[in-house]
PDB file of C-alpha atoms in Angstrom:
ATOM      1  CA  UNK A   1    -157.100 -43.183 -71.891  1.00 53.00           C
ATOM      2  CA  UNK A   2    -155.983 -45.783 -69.675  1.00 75.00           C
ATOM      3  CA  UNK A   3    -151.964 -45.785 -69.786  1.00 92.00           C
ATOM      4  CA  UNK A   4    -149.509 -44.747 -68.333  1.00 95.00           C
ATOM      5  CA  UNK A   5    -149.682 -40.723 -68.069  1.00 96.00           C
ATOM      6  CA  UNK A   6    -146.348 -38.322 -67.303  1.00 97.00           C
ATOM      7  CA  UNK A   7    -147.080 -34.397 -67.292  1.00 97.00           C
ATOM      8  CA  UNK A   8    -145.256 -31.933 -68.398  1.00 97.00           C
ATOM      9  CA  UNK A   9    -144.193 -33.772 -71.722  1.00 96.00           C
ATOM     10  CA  UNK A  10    -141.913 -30.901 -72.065  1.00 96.00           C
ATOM     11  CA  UNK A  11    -139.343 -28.803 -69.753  1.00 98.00           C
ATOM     12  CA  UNK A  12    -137.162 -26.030 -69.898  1.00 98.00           C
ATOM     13  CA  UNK A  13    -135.225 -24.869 -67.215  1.00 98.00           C
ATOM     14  CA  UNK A  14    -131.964 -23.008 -66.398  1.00 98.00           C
ATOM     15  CA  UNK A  15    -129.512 -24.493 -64.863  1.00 98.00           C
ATOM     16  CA  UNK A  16    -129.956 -24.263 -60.901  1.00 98.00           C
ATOM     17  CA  UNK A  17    -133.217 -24.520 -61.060  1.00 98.00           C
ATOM     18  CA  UNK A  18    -135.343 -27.028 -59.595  1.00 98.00           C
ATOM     19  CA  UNK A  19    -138.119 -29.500 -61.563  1.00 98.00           C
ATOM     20  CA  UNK A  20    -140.194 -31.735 -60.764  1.00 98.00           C
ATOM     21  CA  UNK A  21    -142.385 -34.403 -63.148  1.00 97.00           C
ATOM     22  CA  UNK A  22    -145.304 -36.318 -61.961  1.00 98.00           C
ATOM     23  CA  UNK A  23    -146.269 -39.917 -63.592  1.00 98.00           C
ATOM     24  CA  UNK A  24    -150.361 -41.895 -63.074  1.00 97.00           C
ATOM     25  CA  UNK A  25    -149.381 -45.204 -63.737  1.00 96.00           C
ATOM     26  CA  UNK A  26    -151.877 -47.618 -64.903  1.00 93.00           C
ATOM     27  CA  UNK A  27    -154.938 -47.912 -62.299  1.00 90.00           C
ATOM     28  CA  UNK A  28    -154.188 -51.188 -59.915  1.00 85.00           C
ATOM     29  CA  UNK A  29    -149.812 -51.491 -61.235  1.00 90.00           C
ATOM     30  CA  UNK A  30    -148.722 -51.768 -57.771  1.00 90.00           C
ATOM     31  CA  UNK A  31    -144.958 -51.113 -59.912  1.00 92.00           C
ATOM     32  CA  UNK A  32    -143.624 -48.675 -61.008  1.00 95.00           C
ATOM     33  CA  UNK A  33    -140.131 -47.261 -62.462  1.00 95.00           C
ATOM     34  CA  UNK A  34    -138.298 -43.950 -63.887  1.00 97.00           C
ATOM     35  CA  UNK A  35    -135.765 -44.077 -66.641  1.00 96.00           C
ATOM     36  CA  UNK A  36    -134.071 -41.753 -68.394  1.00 97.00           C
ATOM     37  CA  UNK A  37    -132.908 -41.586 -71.648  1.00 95.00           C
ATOM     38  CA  UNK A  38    -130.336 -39.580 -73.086  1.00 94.00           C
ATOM     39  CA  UNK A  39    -129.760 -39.066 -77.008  1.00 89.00           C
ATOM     40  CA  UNK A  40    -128.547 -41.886 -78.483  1.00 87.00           C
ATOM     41  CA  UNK A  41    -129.228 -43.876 -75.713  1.00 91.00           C
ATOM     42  CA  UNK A  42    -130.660 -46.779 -74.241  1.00 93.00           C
ATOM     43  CA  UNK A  43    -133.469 -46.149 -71.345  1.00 95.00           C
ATOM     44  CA  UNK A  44    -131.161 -46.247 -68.028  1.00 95.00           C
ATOM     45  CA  UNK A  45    -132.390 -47.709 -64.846  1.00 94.00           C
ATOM     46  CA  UNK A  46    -133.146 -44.821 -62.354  1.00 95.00           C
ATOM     47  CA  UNK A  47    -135.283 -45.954 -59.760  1.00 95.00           C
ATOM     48  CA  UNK A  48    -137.896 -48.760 -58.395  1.00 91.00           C
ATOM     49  CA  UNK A  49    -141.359 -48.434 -56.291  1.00 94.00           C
ATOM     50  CA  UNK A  50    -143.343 -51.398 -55.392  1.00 91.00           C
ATOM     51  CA  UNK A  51    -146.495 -49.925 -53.907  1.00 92.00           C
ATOM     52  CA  UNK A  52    -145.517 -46.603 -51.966  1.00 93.00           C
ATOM     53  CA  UNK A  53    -142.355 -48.262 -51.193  1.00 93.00           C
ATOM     54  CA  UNK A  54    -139.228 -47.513 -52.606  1.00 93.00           C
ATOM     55  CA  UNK A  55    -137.129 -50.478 -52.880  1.00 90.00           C
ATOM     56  CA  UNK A  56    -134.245 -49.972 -55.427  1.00 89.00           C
ATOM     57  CA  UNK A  57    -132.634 -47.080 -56.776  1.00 90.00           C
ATOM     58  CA  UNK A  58    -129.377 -46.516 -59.601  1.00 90.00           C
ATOM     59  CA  UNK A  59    -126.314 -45.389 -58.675  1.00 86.00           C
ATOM     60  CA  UNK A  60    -127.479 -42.881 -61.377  1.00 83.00           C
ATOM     61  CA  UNK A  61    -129.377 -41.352 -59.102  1.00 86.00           C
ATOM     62  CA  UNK A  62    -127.734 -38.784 -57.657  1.00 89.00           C
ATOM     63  CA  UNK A  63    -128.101 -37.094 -54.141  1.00 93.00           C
ATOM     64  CA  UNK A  64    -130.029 -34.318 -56.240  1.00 96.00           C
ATOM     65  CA  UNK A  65    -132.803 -36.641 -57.470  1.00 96.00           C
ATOM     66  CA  UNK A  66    -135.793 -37.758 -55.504  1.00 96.00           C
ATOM     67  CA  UNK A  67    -138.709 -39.737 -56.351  1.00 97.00           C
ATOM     68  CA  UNK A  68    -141.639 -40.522 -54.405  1.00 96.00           C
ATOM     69  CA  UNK A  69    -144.795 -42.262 -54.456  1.00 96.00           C
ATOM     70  CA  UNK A  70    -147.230 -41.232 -52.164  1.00 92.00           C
ATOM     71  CA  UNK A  71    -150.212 -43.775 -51.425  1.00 87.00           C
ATOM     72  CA  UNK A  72    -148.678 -45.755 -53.981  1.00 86.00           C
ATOM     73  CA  UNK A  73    -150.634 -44.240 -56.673  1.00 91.00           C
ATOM     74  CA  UNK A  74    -148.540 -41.345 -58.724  1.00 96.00           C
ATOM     75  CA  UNK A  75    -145.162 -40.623 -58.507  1.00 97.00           C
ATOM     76  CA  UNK A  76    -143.097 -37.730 -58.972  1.00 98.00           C
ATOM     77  CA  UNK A  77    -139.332 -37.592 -59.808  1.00 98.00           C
ATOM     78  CA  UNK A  78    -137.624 -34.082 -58.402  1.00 97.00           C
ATOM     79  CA  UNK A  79    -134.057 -32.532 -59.460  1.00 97.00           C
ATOM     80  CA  UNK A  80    -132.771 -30.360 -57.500  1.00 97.00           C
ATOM     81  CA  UNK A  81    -130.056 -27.873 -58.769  1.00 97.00           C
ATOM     82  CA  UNK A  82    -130.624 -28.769 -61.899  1.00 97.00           C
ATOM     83  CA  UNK A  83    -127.469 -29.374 -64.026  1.00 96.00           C
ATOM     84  CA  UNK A  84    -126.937 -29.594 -68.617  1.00 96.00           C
ATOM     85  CA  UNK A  85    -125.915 -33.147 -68.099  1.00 95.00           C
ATOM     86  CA  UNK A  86    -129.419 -33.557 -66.802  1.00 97.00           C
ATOM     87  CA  UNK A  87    -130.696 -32.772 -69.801  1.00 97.00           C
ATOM     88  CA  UNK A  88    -132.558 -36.525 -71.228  1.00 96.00           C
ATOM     89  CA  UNK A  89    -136.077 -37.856 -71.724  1.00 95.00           C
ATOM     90  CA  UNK A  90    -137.292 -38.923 -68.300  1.00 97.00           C
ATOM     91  CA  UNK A  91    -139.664 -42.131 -69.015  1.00 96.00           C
ATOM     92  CA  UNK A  92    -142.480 -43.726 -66.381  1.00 97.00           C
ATOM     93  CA  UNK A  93    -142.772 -46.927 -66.882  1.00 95.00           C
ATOM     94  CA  UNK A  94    -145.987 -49.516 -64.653  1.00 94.00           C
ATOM     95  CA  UNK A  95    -146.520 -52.958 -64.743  1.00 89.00           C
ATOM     96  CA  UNK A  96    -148.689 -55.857 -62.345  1.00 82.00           C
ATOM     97  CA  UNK A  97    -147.165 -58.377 -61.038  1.00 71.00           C
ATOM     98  CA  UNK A  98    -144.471 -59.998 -62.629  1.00 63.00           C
ATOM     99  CA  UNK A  99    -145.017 -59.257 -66.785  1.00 72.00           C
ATOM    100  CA  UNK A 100    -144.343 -56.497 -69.274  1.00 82.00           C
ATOM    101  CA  UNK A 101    -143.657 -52.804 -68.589  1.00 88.00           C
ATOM    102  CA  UNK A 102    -145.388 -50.194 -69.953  1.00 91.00           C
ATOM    103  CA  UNK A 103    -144.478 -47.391 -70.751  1.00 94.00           C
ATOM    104  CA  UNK A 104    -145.183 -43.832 -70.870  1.00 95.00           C
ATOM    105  CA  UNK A 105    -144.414 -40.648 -73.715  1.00 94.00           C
ATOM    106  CA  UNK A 106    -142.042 -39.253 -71.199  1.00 95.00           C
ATOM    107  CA  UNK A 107    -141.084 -35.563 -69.969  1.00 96.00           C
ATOM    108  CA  UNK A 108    -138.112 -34.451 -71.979  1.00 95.00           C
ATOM    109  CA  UNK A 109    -136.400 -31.601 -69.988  1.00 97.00           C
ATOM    110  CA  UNK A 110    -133.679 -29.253 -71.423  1.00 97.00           C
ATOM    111  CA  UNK A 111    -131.113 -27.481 -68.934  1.00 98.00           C
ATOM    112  CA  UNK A 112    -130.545 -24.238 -70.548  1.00 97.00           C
TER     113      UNK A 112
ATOM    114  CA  UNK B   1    -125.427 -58.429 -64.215  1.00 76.00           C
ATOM    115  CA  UNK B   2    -127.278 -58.801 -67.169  1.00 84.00           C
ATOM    116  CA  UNK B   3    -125.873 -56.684 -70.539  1.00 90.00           C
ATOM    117  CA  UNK B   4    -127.544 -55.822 -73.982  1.00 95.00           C
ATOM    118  CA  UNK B   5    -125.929 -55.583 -77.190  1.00 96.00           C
ATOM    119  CA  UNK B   6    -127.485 -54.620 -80.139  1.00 97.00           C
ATOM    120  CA  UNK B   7    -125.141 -54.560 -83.248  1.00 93.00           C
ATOM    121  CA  UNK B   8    -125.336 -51.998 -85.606  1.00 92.00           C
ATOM    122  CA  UNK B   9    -126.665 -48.487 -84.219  1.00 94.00           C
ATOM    123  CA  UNK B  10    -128.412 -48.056 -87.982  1.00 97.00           C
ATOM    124  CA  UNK B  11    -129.772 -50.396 -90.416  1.00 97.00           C
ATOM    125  CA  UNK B  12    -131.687 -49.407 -93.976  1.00 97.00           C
ATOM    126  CA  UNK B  13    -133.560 -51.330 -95.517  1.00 97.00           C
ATOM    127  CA  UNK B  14    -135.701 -51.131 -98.525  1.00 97.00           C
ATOM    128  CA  UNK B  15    -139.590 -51.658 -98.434  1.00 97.00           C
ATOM    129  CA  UNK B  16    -140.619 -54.815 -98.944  1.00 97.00           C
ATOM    130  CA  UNK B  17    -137.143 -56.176 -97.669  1.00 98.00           C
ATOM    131  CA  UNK B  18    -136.286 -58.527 -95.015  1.00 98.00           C
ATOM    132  CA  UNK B  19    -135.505 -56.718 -91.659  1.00 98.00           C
ATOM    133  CA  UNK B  20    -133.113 -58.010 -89.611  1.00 98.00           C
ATOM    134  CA  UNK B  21    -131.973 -56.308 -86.055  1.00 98.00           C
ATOM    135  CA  UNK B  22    -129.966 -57.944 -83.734  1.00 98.00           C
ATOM    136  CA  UNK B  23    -129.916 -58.289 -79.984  1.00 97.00           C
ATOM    137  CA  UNK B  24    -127.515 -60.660 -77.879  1.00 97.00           C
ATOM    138  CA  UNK B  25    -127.446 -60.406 -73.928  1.00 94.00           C
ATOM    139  CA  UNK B  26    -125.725 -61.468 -71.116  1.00 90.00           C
ATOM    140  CA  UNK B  27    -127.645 -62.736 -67.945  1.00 83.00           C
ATOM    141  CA  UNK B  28    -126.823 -64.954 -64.574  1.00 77.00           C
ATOM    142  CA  UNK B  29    -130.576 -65.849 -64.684  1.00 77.00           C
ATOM    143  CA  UNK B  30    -132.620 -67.310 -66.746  1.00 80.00           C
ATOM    144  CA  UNK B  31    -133.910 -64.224 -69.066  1.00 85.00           C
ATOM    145  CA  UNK B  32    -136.577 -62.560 -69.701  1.00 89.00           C
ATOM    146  CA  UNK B  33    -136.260 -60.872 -73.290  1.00 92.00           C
ATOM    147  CA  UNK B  34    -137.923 -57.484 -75.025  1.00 94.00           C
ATOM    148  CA  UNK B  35    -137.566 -55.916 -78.041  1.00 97.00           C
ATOM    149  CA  UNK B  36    -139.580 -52.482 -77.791  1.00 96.00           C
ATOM    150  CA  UNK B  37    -140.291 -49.930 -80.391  1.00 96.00           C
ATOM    151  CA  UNK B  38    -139.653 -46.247 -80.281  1.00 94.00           C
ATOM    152  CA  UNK B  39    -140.935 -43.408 -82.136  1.00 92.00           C
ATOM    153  CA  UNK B  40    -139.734 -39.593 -82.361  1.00 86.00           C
ATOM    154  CA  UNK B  41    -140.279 -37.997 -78.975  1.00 79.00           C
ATOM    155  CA  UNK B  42    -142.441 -41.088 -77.998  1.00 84.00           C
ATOM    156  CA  UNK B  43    -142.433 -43.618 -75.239  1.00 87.00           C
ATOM    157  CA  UNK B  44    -141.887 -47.175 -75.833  1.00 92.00           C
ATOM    158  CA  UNK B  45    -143.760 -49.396 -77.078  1.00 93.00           C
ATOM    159  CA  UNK B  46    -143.715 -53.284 -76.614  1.00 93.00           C
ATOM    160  CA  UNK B  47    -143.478 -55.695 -79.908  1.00 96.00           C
ATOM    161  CA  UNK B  48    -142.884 -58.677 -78.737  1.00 95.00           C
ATOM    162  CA  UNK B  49    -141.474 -60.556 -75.110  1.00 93.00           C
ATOM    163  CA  UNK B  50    -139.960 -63.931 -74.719  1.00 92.00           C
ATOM    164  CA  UNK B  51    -140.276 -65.295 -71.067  1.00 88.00           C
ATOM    165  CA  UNK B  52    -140.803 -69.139 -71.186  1.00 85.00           C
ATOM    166  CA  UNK B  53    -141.852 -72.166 -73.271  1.00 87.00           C
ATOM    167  CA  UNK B  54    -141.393 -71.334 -77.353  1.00 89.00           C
ATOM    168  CA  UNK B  55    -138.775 -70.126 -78.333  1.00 90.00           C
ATOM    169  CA  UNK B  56    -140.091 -68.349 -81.476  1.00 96.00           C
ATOM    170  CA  UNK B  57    -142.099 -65.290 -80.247  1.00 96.00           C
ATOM    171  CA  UNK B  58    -144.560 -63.381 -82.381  1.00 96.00           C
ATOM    172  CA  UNK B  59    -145.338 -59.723 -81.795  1.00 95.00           C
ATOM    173  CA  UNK B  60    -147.093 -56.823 -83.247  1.00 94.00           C
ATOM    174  CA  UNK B  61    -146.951 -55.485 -86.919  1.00 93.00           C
ATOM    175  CA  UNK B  62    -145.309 -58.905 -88.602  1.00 96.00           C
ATOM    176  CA  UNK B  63    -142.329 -59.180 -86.381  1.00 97.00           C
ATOM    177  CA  UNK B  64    -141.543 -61.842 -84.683  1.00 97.00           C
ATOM    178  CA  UNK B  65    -137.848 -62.821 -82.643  1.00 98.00           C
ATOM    179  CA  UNK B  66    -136.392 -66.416 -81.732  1.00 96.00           C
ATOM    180  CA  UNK B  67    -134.504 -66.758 -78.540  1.00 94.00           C
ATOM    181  CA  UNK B  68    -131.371 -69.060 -79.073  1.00 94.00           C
ATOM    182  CA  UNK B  69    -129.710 -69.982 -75.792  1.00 91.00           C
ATOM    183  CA  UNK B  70    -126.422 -71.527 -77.216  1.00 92.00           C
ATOM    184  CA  UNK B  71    -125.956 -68.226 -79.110  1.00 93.00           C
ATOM    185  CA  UNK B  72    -127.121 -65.648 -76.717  1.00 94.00           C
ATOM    186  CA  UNK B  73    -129.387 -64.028 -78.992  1.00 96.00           C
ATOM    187  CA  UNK B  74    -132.820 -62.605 -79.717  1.00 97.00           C
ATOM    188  CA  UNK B  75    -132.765 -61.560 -83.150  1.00 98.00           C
ATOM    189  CA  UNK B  76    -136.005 -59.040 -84.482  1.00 98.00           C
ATOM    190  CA  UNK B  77    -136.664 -60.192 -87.882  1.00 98.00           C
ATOM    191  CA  UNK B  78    -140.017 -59.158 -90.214  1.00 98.00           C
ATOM    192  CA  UNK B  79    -140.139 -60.663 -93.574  1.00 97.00           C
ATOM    193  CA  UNK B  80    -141.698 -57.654 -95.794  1.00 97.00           C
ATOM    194  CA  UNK B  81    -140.622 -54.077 -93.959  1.00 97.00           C
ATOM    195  CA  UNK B  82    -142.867 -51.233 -94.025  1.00 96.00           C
ATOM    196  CA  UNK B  83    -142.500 -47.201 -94.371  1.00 96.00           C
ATOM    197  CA  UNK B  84    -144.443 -47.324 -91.229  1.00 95.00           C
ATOM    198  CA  UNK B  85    -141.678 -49.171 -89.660  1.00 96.00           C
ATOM    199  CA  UNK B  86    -139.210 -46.682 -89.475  1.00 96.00           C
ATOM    200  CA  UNK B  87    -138.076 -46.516 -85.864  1.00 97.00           C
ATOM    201  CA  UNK B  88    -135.848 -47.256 -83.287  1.00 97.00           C
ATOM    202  CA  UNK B  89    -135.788 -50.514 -81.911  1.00 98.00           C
ATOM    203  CA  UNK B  90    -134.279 -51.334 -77.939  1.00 97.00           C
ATOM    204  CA  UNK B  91    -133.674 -54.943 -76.837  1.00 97.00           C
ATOM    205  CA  UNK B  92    -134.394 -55.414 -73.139  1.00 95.00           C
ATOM    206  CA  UNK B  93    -133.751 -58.173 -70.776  1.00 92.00           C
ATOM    207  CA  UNK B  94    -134.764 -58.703 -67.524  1.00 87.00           C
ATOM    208  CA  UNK B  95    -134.776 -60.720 -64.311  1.00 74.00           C
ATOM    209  CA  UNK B  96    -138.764 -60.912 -64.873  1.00 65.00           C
ATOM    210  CA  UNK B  97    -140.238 -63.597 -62.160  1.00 57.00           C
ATOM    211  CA  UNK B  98    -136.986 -63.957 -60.838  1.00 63.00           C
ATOM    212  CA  UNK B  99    -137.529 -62.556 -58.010  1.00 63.00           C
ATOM    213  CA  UNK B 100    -135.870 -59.019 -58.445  1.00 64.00           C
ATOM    214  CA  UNK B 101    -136.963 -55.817 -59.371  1.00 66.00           C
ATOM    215  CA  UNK B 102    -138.052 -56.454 -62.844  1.00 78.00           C
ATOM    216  CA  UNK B 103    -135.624 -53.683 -64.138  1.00 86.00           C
ATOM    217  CA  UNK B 104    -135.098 -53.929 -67.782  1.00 91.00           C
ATOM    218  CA  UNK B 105    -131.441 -53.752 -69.235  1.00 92.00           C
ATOM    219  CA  UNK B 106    -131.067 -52.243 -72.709  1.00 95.00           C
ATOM    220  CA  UNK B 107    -128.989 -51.805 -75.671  1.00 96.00           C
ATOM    221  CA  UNK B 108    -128.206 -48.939 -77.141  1.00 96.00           C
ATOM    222  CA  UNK B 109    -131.184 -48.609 -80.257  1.00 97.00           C
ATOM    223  CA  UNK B 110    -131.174 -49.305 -83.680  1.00 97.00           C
ATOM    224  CA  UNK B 111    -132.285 -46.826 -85.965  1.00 97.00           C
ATOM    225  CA  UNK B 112    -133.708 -48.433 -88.977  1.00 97.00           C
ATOM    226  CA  UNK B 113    -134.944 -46.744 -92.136  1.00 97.00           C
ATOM    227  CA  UNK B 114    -137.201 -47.575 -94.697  1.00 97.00           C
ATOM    228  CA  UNK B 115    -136.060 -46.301 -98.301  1.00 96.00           C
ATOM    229  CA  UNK B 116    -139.215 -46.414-100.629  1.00 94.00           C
TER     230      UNK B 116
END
């Protein structure tokens, strides 16, 4: 399978705790972007890599996230202290050079 | 900044009915338009994009969206709907080739379902 890959698909934490996800975007997408959903929601805008460089980030993204993409291959999205509002459907999303995203099935994490 | 709005969170239909979901946006650049497809616990999935040129865009699965300046619009429309269609729909714009970070903007979802 070729697309975009994020592991776990599923989280459960209590609250405190830290997480981390990891996303394999599409061999050669030299972008790449987190979202995060929440229910009833829109995807939301989180944060922007174009190679291994970070280069835009939400001001959803609070002083307890952190993403990184080392080598500019996979990335991985950390929350620290993890608060219930936290809770959402984290989404990876890749694309080339200037066309369509896509997407992967996302890591849904619950806060407990 | 650029804006989504999708009106009506849910739409039913019945099958073999005309779907109609609709998108309108707000953008300070010319914009580059998305309607994606979402299934239960699933990522997204793209139907159809407008970017340049026509302005009547055919996608996946029979659906197809026009992108009317004057009106602000992009409008998903399939003539016959499906069970299989059952979803929820997002409308995305973005600053695509503009320059920026390619972010996608979008609307809230509509939720439509297919009565047999």
């Amino acid at each position: 399978d070729t697309g975009v890959s994020q592991n776990p698909r599923h989280k459960i934490t209590k609250r405190g705790q830290n997480v981390t996800f990891r996303c394999d975007p599409i061999s050669e997408h030299n972008r790449l972007y987190w979202y995060r959903q929440t229910l009833g929601q829109g995807p939301e805008f989180l944060t922007y890599f174009q190679n291994e460089a970070q280069l835009e980030k939400s001001r959803l993204l609070s002083d307890r996230f952190s993403a990184e993409r080392p080598k500019g291959s996979f990335s991985t999205l950390e929350i620290q202290r993890t608060e219930q509002g936290d809770s959402a459907m984290y989404l990876c999303a890749s694309n080339p050079l200037s066309t369509e995203a896509f997407f992967g099935q996302g890591t849904r994490l619950t806060v407990v | 900044a650029q804006s989504v709005t999708q009106l009506g969170s849910h739409v039913s239909v019945s099958e073999g009915a005309l779907v109609l979901l609709r998108c309108n946006y707000s953008s300070s650049v010319p914009p580059y338009l998305f309607w994606y497809v979402q299934y239960p616990n699933q990522g997204l999935q793209l139907l159809l994009k407008y970017t340049t040129g026509a302005t009547l865009v055919k996608g996946i699965n029979g659906f197809e969206a026009e992108f009317k300046k004057s009106e602000t619009s992009f409008h998903l429309t399939k003539p016959s709907a499906h069970m299989s269609d059952a979803a929820e729909y997002f409308c995305a714009v973005s600053d695509l080739g503009q320059g920026g970070s390619e972010k996608l903007v979008f609307g809230k979802g509509t939720k439509l379902t297919v009565n047999p």
